[in-house]
CSV table of C-alpha atoms and ligand atoms in Angstrom, one decimal:
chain,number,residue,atom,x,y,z
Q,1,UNK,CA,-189.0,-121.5,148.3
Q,2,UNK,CA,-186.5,-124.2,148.7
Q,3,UNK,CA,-188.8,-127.2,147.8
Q,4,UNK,CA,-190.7,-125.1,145.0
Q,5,UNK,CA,-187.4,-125.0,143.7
Q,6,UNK,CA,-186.3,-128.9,144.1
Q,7,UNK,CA,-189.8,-129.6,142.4
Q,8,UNK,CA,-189.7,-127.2,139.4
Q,9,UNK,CA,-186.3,-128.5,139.3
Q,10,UNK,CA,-187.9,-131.9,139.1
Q,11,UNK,CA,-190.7,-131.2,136.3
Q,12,UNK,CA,-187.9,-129.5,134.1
Q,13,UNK,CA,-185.9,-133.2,134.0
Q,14,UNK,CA,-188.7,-134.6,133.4
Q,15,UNK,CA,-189.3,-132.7,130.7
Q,16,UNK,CA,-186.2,-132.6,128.9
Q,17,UNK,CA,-185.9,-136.2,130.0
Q,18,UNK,CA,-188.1,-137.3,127.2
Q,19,UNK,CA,-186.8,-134.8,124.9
Q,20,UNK,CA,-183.8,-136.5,125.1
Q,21,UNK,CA,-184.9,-140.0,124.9
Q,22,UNK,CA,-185.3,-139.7,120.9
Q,23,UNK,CA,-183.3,-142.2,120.2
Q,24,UNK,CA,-183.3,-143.6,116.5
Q,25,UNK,CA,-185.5,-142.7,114.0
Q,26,UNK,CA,-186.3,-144.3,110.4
Q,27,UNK,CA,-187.7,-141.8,107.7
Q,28,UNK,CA,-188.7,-142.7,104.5
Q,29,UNK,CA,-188.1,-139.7,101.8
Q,30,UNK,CA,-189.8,-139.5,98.1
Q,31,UNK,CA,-187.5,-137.5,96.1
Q,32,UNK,CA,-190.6,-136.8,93.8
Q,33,UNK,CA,-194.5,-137.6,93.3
Q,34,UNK,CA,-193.2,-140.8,91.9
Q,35,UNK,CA,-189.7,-141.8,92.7
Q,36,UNK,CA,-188.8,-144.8,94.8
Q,37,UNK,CA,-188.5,-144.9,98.9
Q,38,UNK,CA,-185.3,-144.0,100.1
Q,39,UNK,CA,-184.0,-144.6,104.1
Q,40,UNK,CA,-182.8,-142.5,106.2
Q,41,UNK,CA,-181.5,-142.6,109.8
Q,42,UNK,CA,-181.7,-139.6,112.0
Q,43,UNK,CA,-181.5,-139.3,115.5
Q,44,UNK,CA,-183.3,-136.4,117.7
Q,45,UNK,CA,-184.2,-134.1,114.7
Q,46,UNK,CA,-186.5,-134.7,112.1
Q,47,UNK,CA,-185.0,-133.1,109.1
Q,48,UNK,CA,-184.6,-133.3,105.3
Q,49,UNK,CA,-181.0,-132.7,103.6
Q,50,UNK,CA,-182.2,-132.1,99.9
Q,51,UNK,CA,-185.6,-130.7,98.8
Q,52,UNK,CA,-187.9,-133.7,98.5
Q,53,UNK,CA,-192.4,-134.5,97.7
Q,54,UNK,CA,-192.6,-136.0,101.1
Q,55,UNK,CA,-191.1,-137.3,103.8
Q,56,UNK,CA,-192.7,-140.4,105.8
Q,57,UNK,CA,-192.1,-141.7,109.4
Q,58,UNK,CA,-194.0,-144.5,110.5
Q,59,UNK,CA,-194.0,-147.0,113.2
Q,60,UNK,CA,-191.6,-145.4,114.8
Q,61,UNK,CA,-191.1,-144.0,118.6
Q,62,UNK,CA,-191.6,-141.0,119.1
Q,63,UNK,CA,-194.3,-140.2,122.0
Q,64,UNK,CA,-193.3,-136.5,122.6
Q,65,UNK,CA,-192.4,-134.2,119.7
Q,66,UNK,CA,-190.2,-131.5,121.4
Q,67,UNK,CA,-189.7,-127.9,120.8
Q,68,UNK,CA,-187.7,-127.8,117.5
Q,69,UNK,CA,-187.9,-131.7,116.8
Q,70,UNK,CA,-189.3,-131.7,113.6
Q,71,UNK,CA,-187.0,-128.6,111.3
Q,72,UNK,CA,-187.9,-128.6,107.2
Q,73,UNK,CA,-185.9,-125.9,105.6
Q,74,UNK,CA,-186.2,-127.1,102.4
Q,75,UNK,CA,-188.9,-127.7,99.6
Q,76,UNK,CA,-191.5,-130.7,100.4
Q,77,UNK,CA,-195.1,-131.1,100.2
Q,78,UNK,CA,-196.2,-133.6,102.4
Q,79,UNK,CA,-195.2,-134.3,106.0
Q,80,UNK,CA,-196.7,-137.7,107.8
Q,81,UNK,CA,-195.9,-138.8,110.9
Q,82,UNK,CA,-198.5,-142.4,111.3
Q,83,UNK,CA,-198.7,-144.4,113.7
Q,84,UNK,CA,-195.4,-143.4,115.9
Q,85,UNK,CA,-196.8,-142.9,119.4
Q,86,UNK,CA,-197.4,-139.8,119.4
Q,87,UNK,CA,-198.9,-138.1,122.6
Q,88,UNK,CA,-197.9,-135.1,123.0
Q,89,UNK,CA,-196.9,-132.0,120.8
Q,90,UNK,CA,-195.1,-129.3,122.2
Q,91,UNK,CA,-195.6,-125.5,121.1
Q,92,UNK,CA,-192.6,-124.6,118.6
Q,93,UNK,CA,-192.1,-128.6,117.9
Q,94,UNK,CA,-192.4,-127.7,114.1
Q,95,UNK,CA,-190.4,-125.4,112.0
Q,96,UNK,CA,-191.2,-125.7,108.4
Q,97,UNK,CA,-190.1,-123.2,106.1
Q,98,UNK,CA,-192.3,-124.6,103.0
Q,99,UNK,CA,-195.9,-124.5,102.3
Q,100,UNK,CA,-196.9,-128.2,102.9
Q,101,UNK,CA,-199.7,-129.5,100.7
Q,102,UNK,CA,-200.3,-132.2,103.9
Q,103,UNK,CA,-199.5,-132.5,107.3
Q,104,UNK,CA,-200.8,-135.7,108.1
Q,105,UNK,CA,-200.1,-137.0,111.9
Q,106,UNK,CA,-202.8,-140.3,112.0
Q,107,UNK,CA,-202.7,-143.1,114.2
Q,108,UNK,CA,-200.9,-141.6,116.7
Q,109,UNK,CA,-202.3,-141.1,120.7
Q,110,UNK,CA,-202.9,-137.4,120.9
Q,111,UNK,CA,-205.4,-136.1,123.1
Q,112,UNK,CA,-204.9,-132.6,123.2
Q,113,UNK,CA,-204.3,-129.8,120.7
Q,114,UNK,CA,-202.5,-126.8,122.3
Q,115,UNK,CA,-202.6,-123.6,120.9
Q,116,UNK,CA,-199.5,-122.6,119.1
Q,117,UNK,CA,-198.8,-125.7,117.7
Q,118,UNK,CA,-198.8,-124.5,114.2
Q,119,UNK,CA,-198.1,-121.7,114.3
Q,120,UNK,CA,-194.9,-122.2,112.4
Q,121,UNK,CA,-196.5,-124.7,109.8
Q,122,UNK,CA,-197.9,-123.4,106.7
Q,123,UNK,CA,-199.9,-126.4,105.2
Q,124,UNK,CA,-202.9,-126.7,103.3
Q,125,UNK,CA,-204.4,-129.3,105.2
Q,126,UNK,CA,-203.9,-130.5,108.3
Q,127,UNK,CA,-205.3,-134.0,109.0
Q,128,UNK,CA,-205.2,-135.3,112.6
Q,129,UNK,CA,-207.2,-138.6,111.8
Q,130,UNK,CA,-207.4,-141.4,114.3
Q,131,UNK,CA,-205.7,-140.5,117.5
Q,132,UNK,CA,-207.5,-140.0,120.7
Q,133,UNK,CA,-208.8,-136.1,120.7
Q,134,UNK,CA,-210.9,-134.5,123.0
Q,135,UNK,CA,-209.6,-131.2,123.6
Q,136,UNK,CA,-208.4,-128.6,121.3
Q,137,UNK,CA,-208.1,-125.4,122.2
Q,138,UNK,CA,-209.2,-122.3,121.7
Q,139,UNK,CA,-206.5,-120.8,119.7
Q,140,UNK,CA,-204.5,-124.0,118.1
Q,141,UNK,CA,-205.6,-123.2,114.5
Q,142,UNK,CA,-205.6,-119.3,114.8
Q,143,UNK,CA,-204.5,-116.9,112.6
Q,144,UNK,CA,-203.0,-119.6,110.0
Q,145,UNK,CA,-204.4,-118.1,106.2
Q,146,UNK,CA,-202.5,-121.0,104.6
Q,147,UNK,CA,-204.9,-123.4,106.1
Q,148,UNK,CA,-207.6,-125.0,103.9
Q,149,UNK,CA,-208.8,-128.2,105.3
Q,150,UNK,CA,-208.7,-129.9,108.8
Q,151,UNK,CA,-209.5,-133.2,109.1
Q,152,UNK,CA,-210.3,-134.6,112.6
Q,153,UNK,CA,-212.1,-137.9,111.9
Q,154,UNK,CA,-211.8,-141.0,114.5
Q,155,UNK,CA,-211.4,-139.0,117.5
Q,156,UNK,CA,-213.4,-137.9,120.1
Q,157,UNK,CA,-214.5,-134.4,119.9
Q,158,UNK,CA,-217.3,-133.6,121.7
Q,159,UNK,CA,-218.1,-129.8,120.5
Q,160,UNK,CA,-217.4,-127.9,117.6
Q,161,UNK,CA,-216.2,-125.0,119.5
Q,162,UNK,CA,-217.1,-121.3,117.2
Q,163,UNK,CA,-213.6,-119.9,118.6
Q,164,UNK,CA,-211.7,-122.0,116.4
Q,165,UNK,CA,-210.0,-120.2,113.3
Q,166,UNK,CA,-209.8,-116.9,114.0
Q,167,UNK,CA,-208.6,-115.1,111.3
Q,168,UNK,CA,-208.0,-118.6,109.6
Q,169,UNK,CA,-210.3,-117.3,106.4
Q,170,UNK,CA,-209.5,-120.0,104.0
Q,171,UNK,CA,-210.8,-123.4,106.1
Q,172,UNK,CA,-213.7,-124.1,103.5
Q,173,UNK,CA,-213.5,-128.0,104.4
Q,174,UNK,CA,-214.2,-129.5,108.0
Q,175,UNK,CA,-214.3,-133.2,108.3
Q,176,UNK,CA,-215.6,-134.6,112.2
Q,177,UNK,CA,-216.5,-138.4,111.1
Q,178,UNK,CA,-216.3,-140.6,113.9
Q,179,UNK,CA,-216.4,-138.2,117.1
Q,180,UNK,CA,-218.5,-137.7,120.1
Q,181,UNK,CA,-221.0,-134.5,119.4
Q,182,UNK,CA,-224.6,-134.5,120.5
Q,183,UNK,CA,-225.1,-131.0,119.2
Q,184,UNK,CA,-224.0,-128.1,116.7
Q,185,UNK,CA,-223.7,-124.8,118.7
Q,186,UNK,CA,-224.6,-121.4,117.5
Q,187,UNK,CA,-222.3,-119.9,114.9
Q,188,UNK,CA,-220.1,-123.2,115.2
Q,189,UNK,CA,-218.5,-122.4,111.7
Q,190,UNK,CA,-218.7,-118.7,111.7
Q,191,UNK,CA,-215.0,-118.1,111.4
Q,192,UNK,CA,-214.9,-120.6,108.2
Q,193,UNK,CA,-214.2,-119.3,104.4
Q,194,UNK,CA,-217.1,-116.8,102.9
Q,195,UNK,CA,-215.6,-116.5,99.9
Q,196,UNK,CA,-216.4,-120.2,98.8
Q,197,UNK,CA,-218.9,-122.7,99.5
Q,198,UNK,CA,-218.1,-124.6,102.8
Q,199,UNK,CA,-217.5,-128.6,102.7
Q,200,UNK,CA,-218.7,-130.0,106.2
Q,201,UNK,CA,-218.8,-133.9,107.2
Q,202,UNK,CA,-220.1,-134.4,110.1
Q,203,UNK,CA,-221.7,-138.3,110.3
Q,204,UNK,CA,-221.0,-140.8,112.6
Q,205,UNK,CA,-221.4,-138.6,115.5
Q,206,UNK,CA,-224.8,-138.0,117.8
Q,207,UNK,CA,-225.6,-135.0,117.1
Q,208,UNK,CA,-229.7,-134.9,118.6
Q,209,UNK,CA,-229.7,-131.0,117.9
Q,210,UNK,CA,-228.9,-128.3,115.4
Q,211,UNK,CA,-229.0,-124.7,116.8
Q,212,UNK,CA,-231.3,-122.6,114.7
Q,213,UNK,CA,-228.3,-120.5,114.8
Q,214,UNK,CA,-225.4,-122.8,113.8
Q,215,UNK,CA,-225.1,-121.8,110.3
Q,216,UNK,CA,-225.6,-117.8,111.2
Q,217,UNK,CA,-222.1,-116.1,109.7
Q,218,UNK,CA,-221.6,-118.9,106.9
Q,219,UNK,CA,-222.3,-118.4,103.4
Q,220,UNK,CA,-223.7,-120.7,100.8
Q,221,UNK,CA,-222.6,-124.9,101.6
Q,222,UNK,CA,-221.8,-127.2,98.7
Q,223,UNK,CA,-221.7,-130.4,101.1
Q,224,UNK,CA,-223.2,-131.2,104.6
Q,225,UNK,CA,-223.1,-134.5,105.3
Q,226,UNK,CA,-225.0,-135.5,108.9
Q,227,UNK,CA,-225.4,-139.2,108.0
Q,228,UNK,CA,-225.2,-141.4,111.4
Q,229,UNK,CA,-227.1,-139.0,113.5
Q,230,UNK,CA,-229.9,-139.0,116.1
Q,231,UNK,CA,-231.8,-136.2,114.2
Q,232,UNK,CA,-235.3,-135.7,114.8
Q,233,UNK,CA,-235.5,-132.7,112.7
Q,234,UNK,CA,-233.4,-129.9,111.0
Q,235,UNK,CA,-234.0,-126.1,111.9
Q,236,UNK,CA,-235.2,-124.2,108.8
Q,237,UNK,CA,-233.3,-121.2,109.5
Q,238,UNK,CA,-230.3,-123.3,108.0
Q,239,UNK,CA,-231.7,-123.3,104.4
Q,240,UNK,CA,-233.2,-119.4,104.6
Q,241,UNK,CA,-230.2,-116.9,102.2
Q,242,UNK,CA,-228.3,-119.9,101.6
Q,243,UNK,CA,-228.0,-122.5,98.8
Q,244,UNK,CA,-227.1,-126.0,100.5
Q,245,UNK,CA,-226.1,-128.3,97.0
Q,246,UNK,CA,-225.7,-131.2,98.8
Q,247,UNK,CA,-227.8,-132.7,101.8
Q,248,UNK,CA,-227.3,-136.2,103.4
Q,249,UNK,CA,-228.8,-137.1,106.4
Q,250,UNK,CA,-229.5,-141.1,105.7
Q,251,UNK,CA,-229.7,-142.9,108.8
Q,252,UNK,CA,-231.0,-140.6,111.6
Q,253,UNK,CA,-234.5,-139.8,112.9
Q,254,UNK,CA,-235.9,-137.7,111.1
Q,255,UNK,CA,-239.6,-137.2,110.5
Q,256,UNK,CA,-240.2,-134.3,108.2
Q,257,UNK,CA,-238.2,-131.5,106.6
Q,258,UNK,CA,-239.0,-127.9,107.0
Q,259,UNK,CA,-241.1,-126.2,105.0
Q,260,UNK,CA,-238.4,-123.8,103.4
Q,261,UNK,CA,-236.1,-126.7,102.1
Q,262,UNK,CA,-238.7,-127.2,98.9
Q,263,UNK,CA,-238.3,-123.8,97.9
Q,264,UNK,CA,-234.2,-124.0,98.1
Q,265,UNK,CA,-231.7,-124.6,95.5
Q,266,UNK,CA,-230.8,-128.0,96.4
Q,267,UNK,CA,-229.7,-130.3,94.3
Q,268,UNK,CA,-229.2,-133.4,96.2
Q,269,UNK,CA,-231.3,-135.3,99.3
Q,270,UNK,CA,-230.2,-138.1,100.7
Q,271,UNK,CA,-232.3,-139.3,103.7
Q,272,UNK,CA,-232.4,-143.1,103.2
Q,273,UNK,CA,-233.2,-145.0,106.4
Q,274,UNK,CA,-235.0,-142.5,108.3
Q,275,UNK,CA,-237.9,-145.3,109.1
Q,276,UNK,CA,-240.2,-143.0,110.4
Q,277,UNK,CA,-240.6,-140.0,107.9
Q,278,UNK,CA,-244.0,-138.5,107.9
Q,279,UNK,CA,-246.1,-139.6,104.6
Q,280,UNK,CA,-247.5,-135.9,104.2
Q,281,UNK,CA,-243.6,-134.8,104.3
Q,282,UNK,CA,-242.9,-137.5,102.0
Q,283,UNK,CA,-245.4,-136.6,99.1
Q,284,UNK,CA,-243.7,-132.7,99.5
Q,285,UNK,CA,-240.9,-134.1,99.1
Q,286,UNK,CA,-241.9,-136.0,95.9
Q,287,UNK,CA,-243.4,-133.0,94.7
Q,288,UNK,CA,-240.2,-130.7,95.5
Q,289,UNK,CA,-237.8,-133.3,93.7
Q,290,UNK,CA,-239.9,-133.6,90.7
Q,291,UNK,CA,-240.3,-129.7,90.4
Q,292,UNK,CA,-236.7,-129.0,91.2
Q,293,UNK,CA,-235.2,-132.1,89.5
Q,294,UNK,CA,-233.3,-133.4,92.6
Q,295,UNK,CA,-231.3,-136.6,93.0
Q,296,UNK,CA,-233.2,-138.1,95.6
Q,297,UNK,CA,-232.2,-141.4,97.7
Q,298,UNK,CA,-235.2,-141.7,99.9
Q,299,UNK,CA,-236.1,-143.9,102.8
Q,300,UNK,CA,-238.0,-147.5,101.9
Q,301,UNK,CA,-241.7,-146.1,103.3
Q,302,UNK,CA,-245.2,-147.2,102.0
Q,303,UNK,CA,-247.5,-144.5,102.4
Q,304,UNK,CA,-251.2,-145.0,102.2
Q,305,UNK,CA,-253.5,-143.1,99.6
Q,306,UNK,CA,-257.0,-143.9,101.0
Q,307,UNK,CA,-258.8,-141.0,98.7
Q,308,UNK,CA,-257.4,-142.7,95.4
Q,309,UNK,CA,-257.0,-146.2,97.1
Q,310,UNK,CA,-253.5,-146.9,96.3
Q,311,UNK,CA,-250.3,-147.1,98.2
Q,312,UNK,CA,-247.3,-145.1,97.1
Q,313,UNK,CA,-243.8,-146.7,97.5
Q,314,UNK,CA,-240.8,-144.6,97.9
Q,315,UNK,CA,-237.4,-146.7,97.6
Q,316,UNK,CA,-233.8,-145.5,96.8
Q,317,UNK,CA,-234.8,-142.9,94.1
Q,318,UNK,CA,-237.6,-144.5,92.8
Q,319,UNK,CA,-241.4,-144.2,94.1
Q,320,UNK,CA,-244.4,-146.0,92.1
Q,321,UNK,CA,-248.1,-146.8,93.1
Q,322,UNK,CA,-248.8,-149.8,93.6
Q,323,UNK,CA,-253.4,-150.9,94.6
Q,324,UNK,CA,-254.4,-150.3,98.1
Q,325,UNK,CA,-254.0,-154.2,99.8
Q,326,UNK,CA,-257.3,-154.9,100.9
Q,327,UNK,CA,-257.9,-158.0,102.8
Q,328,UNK,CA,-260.1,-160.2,100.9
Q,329,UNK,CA,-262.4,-162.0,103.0
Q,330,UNK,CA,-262.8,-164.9,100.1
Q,331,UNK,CA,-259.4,-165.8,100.4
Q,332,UNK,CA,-260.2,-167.2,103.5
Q,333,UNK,CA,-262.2,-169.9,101.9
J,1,NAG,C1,-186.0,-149.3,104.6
J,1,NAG,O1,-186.0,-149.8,105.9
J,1,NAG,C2,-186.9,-150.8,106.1
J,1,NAG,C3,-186.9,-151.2,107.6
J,1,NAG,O2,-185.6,-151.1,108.1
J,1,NAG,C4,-186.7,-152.0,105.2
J,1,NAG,O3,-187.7,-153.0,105.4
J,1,NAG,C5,-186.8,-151.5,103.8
J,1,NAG,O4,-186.4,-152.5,102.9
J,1,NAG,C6,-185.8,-150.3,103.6
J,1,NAG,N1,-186.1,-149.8,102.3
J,1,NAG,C7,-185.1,-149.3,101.4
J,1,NAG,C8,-185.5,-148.7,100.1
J,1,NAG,O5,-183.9,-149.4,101.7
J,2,NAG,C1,-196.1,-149.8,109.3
J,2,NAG,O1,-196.6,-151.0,109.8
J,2,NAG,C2,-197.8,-151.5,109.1
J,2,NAG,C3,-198.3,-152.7,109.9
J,2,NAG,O2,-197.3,-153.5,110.3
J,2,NAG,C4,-197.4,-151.8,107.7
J,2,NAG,O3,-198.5,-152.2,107.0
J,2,NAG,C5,-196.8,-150.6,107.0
J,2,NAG,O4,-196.3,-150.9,105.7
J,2,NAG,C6,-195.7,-150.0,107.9
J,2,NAG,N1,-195.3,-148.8,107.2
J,2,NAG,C7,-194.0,-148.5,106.9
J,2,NAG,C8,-193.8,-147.2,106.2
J,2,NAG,O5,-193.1,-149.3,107.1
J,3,NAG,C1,-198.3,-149.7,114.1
J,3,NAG,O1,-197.0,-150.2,114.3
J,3,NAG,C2,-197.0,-151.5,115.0
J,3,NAG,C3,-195.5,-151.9,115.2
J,3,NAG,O2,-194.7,-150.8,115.5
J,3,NAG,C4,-197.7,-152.5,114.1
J,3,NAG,O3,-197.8,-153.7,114.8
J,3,NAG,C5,-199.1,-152.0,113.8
J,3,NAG,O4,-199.7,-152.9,113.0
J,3,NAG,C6,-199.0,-150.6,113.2
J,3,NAG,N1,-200.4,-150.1,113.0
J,3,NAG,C7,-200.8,-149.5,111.9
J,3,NAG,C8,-202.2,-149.0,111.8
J,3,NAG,O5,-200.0,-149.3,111.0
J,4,NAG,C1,-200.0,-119.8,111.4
J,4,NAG,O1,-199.9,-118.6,112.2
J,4,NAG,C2,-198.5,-118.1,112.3
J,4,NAG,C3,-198.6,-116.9,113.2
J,4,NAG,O2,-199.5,-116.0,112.6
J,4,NAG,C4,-198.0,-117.9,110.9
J,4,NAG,O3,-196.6,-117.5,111.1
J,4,NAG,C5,-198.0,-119.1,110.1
J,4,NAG,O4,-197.6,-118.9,108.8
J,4,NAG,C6,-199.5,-119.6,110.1
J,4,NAG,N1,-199.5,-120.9,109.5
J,4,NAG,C7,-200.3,-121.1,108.4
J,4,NAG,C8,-200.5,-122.5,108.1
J,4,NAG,O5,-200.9,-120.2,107.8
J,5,NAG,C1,-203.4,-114.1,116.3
J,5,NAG,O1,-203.2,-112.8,115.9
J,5,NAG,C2,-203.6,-111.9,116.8
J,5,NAG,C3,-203.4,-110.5,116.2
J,5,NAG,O2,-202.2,-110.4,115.5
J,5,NAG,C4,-202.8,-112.0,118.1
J,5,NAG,O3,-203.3,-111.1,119.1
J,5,NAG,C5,-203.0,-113.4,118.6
J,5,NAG,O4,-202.3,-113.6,119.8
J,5,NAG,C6,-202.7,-114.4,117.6
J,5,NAG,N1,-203.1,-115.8,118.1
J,5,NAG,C7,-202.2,-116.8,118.1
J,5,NAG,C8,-202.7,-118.1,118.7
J,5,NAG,O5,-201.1,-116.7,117.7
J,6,NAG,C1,-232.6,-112.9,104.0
J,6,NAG,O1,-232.2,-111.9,103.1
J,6,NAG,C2,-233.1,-110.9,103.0
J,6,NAG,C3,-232.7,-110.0,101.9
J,6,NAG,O2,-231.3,-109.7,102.0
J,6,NAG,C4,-233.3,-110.2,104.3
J,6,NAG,O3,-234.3,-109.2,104.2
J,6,NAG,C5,-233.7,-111.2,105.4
J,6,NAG,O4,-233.8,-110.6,106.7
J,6,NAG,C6,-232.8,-112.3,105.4
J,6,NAG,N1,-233.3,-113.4,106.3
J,6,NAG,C7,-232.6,-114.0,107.3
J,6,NAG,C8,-233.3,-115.0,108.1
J,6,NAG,O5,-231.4,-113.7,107.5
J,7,NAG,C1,-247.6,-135.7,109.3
J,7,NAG,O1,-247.5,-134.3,109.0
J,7,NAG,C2,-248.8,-133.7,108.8
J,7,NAG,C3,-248.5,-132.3,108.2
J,7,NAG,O2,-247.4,-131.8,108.8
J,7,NAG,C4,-249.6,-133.8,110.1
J,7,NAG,O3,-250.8,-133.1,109.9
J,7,NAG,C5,-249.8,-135.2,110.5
J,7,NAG,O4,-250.4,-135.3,111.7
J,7,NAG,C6,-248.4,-135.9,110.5
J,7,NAG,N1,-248.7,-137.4,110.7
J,7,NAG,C7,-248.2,-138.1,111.7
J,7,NAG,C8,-248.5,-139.5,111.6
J,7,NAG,O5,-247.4,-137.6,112.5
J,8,NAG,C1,-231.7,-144.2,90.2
J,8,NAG,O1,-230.4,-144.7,90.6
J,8,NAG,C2,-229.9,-145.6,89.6
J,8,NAG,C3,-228.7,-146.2,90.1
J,8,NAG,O2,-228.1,-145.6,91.2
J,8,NAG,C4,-229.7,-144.7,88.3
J,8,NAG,O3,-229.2,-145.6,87.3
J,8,NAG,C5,-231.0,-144.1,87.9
J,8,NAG,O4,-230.7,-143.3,86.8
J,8,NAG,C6,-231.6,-143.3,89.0
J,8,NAG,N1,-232.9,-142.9,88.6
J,8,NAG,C7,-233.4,-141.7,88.7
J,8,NAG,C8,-234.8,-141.5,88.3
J,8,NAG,O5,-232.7,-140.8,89.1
């Protein structure tokens, strides 16, 4: 009993310990959209004395942001904390009384997202660019309506987890550039916004696979964007009662599309580099783009026409015929 004591005892100092430590902080404070920087000094709370557009700190110290560290009361719009050492957030660390257009911590060394984070932060987005993330959980962007956009680019997520956002109905936007998944799950973006089209960026990862069931709960998507993959194919199920506008998948490897995408709405196919596409797939896909009048960026393939003895070449947007390259045995002479 004694020596549980001595070491909760011992965790608690540590603990307050760093909340303590805070010592000086810079923040940089835009009176308006376009008014000049002005300095201010703080020490241990983050707070604004007049209403203000946004309020910077940068490379500045501040590696654990404590329970009520960070305290807006009045009128801002952006809040940006870059590139200050940030490892840790505690539950409660924010209490911010406006609706922030951006909340923008980037550059920072986070690692974990705990639930309950924001739960006192009404903002728009929420970008959590560049740090080192690997874990969020379950609940940390639960139940938060104001919440449109979540950027989590340059990190290194390894799942999109379907938990996330409950009851957060407006997320229409989901960026994941520059992370660590090898798949998308079933209903992985069930919870996101029906009543718009969805905005997902998901390249630079390596993703191999795409559950025939990932899309099930979503409505229609304006943008997917899976350049940077290691796609061999892409389920159909994802283009059946749903109008995907924009499709890029350059640089994966794919080898044909399925057959439902050339009867879809889409209006534009990016697959450049995909070095192995099928030539069958590639004359549907001709024929779909011509039909459907689709901006088209296709791989650089040459395709062989032996019935009508001529080679079709599909570059960037373009394709032409160009005669069938027989080897003429004069030449040798
Ligand atoms: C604000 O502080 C920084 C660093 O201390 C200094 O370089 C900069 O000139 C200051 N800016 C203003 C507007 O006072
Ligand atoms: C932070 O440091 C970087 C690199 O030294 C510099 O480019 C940037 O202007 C600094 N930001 C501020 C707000 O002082
Ligand atoms: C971060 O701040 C350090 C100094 O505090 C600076 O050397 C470095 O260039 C900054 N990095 C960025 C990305 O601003
Ligand atoms: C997040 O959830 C909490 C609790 O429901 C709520 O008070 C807060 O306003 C929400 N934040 C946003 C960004 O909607
Ligand atoms: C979200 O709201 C539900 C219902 O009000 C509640 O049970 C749950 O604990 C909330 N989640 C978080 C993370 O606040
Ligand atoms: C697509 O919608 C039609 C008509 O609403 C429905 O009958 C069909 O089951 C749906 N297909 C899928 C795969 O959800
Ligand atoms: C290309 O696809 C067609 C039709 O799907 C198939 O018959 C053919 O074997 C494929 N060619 C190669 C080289 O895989
Ligand atoms: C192909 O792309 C070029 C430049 O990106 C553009 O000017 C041209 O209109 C496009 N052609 C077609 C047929 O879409």
């Amino acid at each position: 009993m004694y020596i549980l004591l001595v070491v909760f005892i011992a965790i608690a100092r540590i603990s307050s310990e760093n909340c303590d430590e805070i010592s000086q902080l810079n923040l940089i404070v835009y009176k308006t959209i376009d008014s000049a920087a002005e300095n201010i000094t703080t020490s241990a709370i983050i707070k604004l004395n007049d209403d203000a557009f946004h309020l910077l700190l940068a490379n500045q110290s501040i590696p654990r942001l404590c329970v009520n560290v960070v305290q807006i009361m009045n009128e801002l719009s952006v809040l940006q904390i870059i590139n200050s050492s940030v490892a840790d957030i505690d539950p409660g660390a924010f209490h911010i009384i406006p609706t922030l257009t951006l909340l923008k911590i980037n550059f920072n060394l986070l690692t974990t997202i705990k639930s309950g984070v924001f739960n006192n932060v009404k903002a728009k987005e929420i970008d959590l660019s560049r740090n080192f993330i690997s874990v969020i959980e379950d609940e940390a962007f639960d139940n938060n309506t104001s919440l449109q956009v979540l950027k989590l680019n340059h990190n290194a997520i390894k799942e999109i987890n379907p938990n996330w956002f409950k009851n957060s109905h407006n997320v229409y936007k989901l960026s994941v550039i520059y992370n660590e998944l090898t798949r998308i799950p079933a209903y992985a973006f069930k919870n996101l916004a029906t009543n718009r089209a969805l905005k997902l960026r998901l390249s630079a990862n390596r993703i191999r696979e795409i559950d025939p069931e990932s899309f099930a709960g979503c409505g229609d998507i304006d943008i997917l964007r899976l350049n940077g993959n290691k796609l061999v194919s892409l389920p159909r199920e994802i283009f059946i009662n749903r109008t995907i506008r924009l499709l890029e998948v350059n640089t994966n490897r794919l080898l044909c599309f399925p057959d439902v995408l050339y009867e879809s709405k889409l209006q534009r196919l990016e697959f450049l580099e995909n070095s192995q596409f099928n030539c069958t797939c590639l004359g549907q896909v001709r024929t779909f783009v011509i039909k459907s009048k689709v901006d088209i960026m296709y791989p650089a393939i040459i395709c062989e026409d032996k019935v009508r003895e001529v080679n079709w070449v599909y570059n960037f947007n373009k394709t032409y015929e160009i005669p069938l390259l027989v080897t003429s045995t004069t030449e040798r002479f």
